[in-house]
Short mmCIF file of C-alpha atoms in Angstrom, two decimals:
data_model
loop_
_atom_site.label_atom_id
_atom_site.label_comp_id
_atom_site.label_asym_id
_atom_site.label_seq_id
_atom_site.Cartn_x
_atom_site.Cartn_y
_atom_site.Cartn_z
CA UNK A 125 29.78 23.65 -14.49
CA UNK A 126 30.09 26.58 -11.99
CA UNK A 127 27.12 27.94 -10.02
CA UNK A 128 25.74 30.34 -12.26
CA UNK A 129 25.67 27.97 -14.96
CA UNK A 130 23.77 25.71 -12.64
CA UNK A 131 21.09 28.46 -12.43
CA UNK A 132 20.65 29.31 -15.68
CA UNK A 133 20.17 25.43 -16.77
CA UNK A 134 17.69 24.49 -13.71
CA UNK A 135 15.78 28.14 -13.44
CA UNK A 136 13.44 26.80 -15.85
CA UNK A 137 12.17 23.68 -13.59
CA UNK A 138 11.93 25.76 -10.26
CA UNK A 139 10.08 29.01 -9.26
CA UNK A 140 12.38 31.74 -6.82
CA UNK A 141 13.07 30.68 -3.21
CA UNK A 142 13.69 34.31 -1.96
CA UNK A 143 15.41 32.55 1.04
CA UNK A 144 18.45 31.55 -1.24
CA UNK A 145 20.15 34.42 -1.82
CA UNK A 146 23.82 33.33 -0.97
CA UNK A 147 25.87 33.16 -4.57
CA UNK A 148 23.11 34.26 -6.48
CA UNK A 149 21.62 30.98 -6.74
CA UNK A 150 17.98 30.89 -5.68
CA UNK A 151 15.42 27.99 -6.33
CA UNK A 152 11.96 27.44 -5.10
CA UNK A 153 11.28 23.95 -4.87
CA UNK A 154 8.18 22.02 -3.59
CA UNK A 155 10.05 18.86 -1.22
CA UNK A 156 11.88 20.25 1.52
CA UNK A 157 15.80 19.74 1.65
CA UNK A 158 16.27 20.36 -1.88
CA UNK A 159 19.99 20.01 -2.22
CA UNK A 160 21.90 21.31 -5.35
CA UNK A 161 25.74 19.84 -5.35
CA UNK A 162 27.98 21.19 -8.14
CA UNK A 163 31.36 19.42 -9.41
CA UNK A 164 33.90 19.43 -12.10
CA UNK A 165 36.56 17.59 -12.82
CA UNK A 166 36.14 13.62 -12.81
CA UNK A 167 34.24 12.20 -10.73
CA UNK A 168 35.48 9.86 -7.62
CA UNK A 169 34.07 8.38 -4.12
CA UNK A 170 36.18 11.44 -2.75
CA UNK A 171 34.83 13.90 -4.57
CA UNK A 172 33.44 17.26 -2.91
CA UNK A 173 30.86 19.17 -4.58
CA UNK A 174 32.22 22.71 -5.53
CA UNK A 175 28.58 24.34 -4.18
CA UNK A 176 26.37 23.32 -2.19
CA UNK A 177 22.93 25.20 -1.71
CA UNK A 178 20.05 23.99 0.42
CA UNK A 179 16.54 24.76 0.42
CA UNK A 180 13.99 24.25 3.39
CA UNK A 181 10.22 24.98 2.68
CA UNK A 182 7.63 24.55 5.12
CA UNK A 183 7.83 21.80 8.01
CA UNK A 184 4.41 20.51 6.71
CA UNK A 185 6.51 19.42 3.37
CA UNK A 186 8.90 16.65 4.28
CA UNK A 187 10.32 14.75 1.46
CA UNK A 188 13.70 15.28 0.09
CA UNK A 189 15.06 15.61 -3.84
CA UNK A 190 18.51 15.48 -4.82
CA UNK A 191 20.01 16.76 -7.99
CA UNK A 192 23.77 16.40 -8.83
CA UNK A 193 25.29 18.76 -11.71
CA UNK A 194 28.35 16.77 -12.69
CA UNK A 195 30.52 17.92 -15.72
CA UNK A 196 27.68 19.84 -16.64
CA UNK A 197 25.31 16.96 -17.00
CA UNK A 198 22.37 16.31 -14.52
CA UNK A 199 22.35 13.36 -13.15
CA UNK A 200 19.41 11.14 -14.47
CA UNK A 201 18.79 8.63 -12.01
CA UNK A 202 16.27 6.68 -14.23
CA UNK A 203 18.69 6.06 -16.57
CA UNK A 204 21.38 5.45 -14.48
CA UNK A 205 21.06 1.51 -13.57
CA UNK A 206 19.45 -1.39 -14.97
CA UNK A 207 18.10 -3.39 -12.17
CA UNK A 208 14.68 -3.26 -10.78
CA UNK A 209 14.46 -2.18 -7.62
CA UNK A 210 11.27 -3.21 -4.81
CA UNK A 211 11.30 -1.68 -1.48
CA UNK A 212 10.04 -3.35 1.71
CA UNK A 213 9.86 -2.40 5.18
CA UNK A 214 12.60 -3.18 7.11
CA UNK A 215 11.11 -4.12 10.47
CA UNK A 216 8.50 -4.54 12.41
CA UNK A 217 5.28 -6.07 12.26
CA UNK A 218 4.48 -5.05 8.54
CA UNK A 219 7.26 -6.03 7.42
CA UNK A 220 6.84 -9.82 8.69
CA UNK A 221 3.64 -9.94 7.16
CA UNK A 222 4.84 -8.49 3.64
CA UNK A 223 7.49 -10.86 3.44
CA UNK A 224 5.13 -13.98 4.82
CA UNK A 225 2.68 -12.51 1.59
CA UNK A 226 5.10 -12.77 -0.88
CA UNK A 227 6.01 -16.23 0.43
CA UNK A 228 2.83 -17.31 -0.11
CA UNK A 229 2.84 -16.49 -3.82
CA UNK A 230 5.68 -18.27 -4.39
CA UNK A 231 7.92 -15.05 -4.55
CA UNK A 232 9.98 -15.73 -1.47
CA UNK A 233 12.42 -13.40 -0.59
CA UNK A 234 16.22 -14.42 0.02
CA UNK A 235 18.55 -12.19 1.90
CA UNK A 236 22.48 -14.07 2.26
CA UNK A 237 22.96 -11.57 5.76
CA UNK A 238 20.13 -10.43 7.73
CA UNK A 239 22.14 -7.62 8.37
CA UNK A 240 22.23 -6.75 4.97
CA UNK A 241 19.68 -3.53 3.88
CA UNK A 242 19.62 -5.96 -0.23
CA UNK A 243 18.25 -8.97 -0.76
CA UNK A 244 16.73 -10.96 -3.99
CA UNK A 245 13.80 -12.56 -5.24
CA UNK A 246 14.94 -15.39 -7.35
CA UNK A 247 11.90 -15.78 -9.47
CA UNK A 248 12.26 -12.40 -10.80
CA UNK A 249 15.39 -11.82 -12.75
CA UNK A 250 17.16 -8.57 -12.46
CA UNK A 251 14.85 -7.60 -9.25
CA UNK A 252 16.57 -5.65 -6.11
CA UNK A 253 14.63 -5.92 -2.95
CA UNK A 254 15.94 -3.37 -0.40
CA UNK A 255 14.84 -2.99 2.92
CA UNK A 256 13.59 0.58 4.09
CA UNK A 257 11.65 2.84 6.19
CA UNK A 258 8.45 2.94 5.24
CA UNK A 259 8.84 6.74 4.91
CA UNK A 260 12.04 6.41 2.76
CA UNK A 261 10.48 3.98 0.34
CA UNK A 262 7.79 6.58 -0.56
CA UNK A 263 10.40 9.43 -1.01
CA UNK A 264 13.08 6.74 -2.96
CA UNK A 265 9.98 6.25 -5.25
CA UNK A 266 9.80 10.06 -5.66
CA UNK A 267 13.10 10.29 -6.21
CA UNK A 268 14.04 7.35 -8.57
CA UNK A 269 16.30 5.28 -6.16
CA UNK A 270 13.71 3.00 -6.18
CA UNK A 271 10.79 1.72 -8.63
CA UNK A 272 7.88 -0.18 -6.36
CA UNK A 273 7.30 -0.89 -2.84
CA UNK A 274 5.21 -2.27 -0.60
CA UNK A 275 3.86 0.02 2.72
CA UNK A 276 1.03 1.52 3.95
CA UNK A 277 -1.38 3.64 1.84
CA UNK A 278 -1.10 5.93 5.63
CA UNK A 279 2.26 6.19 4.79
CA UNK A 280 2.29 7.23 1.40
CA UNK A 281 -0.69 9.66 1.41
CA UNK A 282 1.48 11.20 4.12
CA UNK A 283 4.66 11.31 2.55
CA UNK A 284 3.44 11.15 -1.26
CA UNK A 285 1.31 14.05 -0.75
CA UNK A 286 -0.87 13.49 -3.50
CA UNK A 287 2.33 13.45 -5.89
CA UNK A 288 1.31 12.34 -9.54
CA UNK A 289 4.44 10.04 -9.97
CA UNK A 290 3.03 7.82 -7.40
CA UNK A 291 0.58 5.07 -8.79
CA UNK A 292 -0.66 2.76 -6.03
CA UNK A 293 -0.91 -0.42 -8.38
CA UNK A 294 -3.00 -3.13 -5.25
CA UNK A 295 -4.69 -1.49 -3.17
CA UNK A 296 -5.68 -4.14 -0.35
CA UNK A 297 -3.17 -6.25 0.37
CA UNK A 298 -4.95 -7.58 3.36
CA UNK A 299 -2.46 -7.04 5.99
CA UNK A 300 -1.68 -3.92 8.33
CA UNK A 301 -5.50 -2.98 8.53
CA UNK A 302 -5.67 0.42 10.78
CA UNK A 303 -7.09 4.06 10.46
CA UNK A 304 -5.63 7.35 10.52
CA UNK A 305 -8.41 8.99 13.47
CA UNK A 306 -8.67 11.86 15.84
CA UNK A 307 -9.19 10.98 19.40
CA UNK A 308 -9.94 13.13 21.92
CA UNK A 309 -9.99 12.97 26.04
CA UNK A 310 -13.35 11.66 27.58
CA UNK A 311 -13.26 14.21 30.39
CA UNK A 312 -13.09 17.73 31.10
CA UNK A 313 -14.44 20.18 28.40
CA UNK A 314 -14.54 17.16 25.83
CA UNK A 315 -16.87 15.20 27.97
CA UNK A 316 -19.80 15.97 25.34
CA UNK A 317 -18.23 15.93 22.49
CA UNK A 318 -18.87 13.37 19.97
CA UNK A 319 -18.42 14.45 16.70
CA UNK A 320 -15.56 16.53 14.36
CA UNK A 321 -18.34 18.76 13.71
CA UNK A 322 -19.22 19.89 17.80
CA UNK A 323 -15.21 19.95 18.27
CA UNK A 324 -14.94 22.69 15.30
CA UNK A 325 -18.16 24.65 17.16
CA UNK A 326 -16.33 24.42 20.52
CA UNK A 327 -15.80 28.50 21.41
CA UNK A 328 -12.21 27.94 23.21
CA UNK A 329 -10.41 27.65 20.21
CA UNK A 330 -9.78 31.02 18.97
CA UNK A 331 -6.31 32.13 16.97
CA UNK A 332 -4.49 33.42 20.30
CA UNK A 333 -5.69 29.49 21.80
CA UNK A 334 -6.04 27.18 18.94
CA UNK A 335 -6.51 23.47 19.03
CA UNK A 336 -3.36 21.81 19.76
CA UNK A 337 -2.68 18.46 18.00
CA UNK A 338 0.09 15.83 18.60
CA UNK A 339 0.49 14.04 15.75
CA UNK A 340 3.12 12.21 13.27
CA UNK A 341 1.39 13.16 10.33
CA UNK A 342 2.18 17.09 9.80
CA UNK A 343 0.63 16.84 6.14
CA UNK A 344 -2.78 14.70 6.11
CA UNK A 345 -3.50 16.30 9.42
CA UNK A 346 -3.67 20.16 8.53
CA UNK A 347 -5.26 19.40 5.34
CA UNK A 348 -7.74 17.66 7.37
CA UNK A 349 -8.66 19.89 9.54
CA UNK A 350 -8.82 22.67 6.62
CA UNK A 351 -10.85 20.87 4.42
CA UNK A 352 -13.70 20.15 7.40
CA UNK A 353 -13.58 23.76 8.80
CA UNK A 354 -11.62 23.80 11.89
CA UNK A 355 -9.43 26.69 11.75
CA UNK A 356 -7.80 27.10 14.46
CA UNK A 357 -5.26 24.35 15.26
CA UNK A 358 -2.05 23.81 15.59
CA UNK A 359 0.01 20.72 15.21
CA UNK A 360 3.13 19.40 16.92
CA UNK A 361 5.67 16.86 15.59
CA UNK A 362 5.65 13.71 17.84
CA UNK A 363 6.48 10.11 17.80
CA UNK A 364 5.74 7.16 20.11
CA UNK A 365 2.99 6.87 22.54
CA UNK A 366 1.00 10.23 21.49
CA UNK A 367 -2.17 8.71 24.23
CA UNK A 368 0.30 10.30 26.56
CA UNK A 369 0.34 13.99 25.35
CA UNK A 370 -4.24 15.27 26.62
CA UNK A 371 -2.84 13.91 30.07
CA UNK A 372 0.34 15.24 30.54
CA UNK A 373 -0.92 18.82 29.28
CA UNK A 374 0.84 19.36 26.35
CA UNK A 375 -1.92 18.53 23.41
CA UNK A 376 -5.49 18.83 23.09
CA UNK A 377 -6.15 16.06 20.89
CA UNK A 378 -4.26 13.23 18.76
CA UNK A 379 -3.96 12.16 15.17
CA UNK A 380 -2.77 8.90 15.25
CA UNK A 381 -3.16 5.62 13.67
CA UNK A 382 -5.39 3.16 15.48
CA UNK A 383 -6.43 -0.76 15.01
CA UNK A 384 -8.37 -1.85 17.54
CA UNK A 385 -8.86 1.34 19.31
CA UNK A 386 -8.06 -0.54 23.19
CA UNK A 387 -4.90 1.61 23.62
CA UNK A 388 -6.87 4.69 23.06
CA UNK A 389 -9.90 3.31 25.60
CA UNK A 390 -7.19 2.98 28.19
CA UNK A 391 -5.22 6.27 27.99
CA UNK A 392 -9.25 7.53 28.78
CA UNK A 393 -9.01 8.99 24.95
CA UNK A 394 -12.65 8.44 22.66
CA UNK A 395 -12.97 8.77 18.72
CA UNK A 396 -15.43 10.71 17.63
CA UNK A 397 -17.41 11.06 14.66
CA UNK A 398 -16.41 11.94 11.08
CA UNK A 399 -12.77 11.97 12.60
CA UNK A 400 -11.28 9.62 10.72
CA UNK A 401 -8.71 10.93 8.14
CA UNK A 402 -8.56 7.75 6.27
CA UNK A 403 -8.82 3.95 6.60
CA UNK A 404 -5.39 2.07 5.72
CA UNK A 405 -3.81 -1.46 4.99
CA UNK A 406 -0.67 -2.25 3.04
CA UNK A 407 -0.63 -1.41 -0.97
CA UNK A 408 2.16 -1.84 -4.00
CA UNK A 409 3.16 1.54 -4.85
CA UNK A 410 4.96 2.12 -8.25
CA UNK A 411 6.84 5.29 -9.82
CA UNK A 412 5.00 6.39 -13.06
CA UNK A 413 8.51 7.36 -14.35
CA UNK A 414 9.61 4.05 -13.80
CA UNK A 415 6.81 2.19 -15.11
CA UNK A 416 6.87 3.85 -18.23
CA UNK A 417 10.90 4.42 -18.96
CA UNK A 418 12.43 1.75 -16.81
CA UNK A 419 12.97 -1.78 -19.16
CA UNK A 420 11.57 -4.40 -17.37
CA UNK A 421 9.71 -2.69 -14.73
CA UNK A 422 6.34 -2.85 -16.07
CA UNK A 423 6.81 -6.60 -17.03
CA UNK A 424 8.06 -7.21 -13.18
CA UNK A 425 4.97 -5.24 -11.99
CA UNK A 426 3.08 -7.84 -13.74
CA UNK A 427 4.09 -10.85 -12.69
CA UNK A 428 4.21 -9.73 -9.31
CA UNK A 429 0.37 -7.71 -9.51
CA UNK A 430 -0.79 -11.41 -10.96
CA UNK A 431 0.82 -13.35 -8.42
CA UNK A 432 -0.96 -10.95 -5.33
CA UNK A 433 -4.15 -10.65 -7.06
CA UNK A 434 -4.16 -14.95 -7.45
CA UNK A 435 -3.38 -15.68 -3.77
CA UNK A 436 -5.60 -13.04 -2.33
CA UNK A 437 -8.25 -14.18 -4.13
CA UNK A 438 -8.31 -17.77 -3.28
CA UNK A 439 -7.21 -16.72 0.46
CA UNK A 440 -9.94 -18.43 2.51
CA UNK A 441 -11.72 -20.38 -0.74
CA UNK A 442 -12.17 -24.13 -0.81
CA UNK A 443 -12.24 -26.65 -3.78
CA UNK A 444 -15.01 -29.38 -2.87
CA UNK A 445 -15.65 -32.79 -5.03
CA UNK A 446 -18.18 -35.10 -4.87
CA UNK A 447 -19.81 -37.72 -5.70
CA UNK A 448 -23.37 -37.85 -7.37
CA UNK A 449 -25.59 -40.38 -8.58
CA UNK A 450 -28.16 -39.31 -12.02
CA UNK A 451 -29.38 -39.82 -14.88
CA UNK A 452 -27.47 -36.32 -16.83
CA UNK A 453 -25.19 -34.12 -16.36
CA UNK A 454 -28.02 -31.44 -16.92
CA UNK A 455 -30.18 -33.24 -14.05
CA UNK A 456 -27.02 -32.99 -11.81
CA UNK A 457 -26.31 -29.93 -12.44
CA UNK A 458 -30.03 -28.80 -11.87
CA UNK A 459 -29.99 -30.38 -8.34
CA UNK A 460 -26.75 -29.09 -7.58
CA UNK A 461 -27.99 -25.02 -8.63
CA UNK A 462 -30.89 -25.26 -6.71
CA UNK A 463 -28.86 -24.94 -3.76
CA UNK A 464 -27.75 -21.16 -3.87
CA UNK A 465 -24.51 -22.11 -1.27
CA UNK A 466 -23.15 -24.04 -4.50
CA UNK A 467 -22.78 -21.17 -7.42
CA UNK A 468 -19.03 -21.38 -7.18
CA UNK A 469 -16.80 -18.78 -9.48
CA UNK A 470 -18.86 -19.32 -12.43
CA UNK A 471 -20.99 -22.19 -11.62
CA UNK A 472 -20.28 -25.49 -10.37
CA UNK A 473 -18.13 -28.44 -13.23
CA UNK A 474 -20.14 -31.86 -13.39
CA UNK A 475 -18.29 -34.66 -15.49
CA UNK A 476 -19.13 -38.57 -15.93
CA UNK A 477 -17.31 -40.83 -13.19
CA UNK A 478 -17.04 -43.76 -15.67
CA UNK A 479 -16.88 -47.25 -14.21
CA UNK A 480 -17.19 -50.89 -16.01
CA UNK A 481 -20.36 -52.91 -15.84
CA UNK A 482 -21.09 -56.52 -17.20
CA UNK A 483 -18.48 -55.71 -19.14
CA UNK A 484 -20.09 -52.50 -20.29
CA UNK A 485 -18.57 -49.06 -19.55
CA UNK A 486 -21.54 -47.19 -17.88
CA UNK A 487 -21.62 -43.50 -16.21
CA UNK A 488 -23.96 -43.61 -13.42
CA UNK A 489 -22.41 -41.57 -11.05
CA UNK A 490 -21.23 -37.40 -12.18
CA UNK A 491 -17.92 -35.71 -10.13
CA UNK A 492 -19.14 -32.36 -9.12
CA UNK A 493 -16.55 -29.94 -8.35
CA UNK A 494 -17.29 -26.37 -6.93
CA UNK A 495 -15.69 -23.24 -4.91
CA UNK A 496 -16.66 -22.46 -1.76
CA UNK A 497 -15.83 -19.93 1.10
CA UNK A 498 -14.67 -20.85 4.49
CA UNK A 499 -17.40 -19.19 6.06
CA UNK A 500 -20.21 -21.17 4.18
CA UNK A 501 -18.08 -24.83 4.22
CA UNK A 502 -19.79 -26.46 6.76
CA UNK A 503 -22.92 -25.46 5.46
CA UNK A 504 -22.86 -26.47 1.95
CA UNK A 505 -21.34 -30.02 2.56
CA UNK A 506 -24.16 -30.26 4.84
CA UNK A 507 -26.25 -29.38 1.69
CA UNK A 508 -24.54 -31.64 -0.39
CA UNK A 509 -24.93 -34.54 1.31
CA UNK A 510 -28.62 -33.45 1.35
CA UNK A 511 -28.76 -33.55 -2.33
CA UNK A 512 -27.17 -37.31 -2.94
CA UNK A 513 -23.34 -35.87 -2.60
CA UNK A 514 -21.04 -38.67 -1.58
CA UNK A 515 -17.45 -39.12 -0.94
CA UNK A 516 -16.65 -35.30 -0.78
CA UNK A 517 -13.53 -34.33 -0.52
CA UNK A 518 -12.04 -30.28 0.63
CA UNK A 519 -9.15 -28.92 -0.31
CA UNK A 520 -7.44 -25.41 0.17
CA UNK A 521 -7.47 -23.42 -2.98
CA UNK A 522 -3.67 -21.39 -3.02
CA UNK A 523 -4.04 -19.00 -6.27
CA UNK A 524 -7.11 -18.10 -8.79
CA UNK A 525 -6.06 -16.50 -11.70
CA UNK A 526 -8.46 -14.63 -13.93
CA UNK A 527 -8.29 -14.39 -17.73
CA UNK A 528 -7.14 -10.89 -17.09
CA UNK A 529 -7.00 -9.14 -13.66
CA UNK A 530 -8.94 -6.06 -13.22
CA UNK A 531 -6.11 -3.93 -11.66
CA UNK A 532 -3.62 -4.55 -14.19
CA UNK A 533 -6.14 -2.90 -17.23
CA UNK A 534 -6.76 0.07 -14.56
CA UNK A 535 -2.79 0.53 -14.43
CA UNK A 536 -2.34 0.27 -18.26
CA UNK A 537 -5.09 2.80 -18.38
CA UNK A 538 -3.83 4.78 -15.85
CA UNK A 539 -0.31 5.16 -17.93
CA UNK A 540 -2.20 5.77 -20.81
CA UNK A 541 -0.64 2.24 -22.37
#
């Protein structure tokens, strides 16, 4: 397919880029980096595309697309393989605790070479786990190289930039808690300032002297400023220890992501009010595209959205069994409800503890078995004991599973399935 014939079939899905002009081939698209390779002739790892035409958009638009035109058939990465493919973060601390998560619902993950970037999750047949960037999971999602993945809801509001395709399928996870917050220098001219709202008033930020923000996230934080009237500010691109930049002269203010807030406190930085751009943890992320043409994805989704949804919901829950001496089940159960500790899911489960008599089998003791959270244990065996409970015995609850979970009818709805 030459060039021209690689216009004429893609014009329709693209708007004019008037900054393409070389071989008459000119595309708007909305990712930056849009890359357009043309080829004929077979196809081979040596291949080199005939054309090659690149288009860069504005630096507040970062992902990247990539079409290929081969033999005059676009290349449909969808369809292109069968496996399922998850990403996960490749290092650091989030990427410890997603793999310790999975663990703990019985979905370990086993990788032959660390070194290796693929690994496997044996309960789930014809499931790829590879090991990303955060950043390059959300844009793989975008672009089809992969079909779920597990990483910050910071990171792919950022990098997702309210794209359709993406369908956050959990979202609280538990793990990698943080916000995405403005901070600002105690001293000097911010000394008084406490809020978004008396930053945006502040008369020395005028279009010749704007705000100046350091800051990794070059999307949420312009939109964020936009949408809560501060007009003049400008952002710069930077990684690493940003509580640097108010002291060595070269920003006004961060955007950064924050936990406990101590690193801020000791670079002599403050949040202030209404600054927060939005509270994060760790979600499962899924392409709609996948979900809905992809065999086998929506099944995986699933299994795994059951699994999470089972251990986070018994995370930190207790089974407790007792004892109880009475006349009824109803008259056990009665004592038992009066204590408000000892609801459990649905209510607590009283059966007959049947022992032999005289010869005679005889019931005069019920089992009582109820949930109860970590917080409250103390308390309620306390209460139990109070009420005639004997023998009581604790053990860690690992998964609850519900008829049907919640999330899983909001993502069937959400794909109109």
């Amino acid at each position: 397919m030459s060039v021209s014939s690689a216009s004429l079939f893609l014009q329709p899905y693209f708007r004019q880029c008037p900054s393409l002009s070389p071989s008459g081939l000119s595309f708007f698209c909305p990712l930056s980096s849009f890359h357009i390779s043309v080829a004929s002739g077979p196809t081979t790892a040596t291949n080199k595309p005939a054309a090659a035409v690149t288009c860069c958009v504005s630096s507040s638009q970062q992902f990247e697309s990539h079409v290929s035109v081969v033999n005059g058939n676009i290349d449909n990465r969808i369809s292109e393989r069968d496996e399922i493919r998850l990403g996960l973060p490749s290092k650091g601390r989030m990427a410890a605790d997603t793999l310790d998560l999975l663990k703990d619902c019985q979905l370990s993950v086993k990788q032959v070479n660390p070194r290796q970037y693929v690994a496997q999750i044996p309960q789930l047949s014809n499931l790829e786990v590879w090991f990303q960037r955060p950043k390059d999971i959300v844009r793989k999602l975008l672009s089809g190289d992969l079909d779920l993945g597990i990483v910050g809801l910071d990171t792919v509001s950022e990098f997702g930039q309210g794209n359709e395709d993406l369908i956050i399928v959990h979202d609280a996870l538990d793990y990698g808690d943080c916000r995405l917050s403005l901070a600002i220098p105690k001293y000097g001219i911010f000394e008084n300032i406490n809020s978004l709202r008396e930053l945006a008033q502040m008369p020395q930020w005028t279009a010749e002297k704007p705000l100046r923000v350091a800051t990794g996230f070059t999307y949420l934080g312009p939109k964020f400023m936009k949408d809560n009237g501060l007009k003049h500010a400008v952002f710069s691109t930077a990684d690493g220890a940003l509580e640097a930049a108010p002291a060595m002269g070269i920003a006004d203010a961060i955007l950064d992501l924050v936990s406990s807030g101590t690193t801020l406190r000791e670079n002599n930085l403050k949040e202030i009010e209404g600054g927060v751009v939005l509270e994060s943890q760790a979600v499962l992320v899924a392409s709609r595209k996948s979900l809905i043409r992809r065999k086998g994805v929506l099944d995986a989704t699933h299994e795994i959205l059951e699994r999470l949804e089972a251990h986070l919901r018994a995370s930190g829950q207790f089974t407790v069994t007792a004892n109880m001496r009475g006349n009824s089940a109803e008259e056990v159960a009665e004592r038992i409800l009066s204590q408000t500790s000892f609801s459990g899911l649905q209510g607590p489960t009283v059966s007959p503890v049947f022992c032999k008599r005289d010869g005679k089998v005889t019931a005069d003791y019920y089992a009582i078995v109820i949930c109860v959270p970590k917080k409250a244990l103390y308390k309620s065996v306390q209460q139990l004991r109070a009420i005639g409970g004997s023998g009581v015995l604790i053990s860690p609850l690992t998964y609850i599973f519900d008829e049907e979970t919640p999330r899983w009818r909001e993502l069937l709805s959400n794909l109109g399935l």
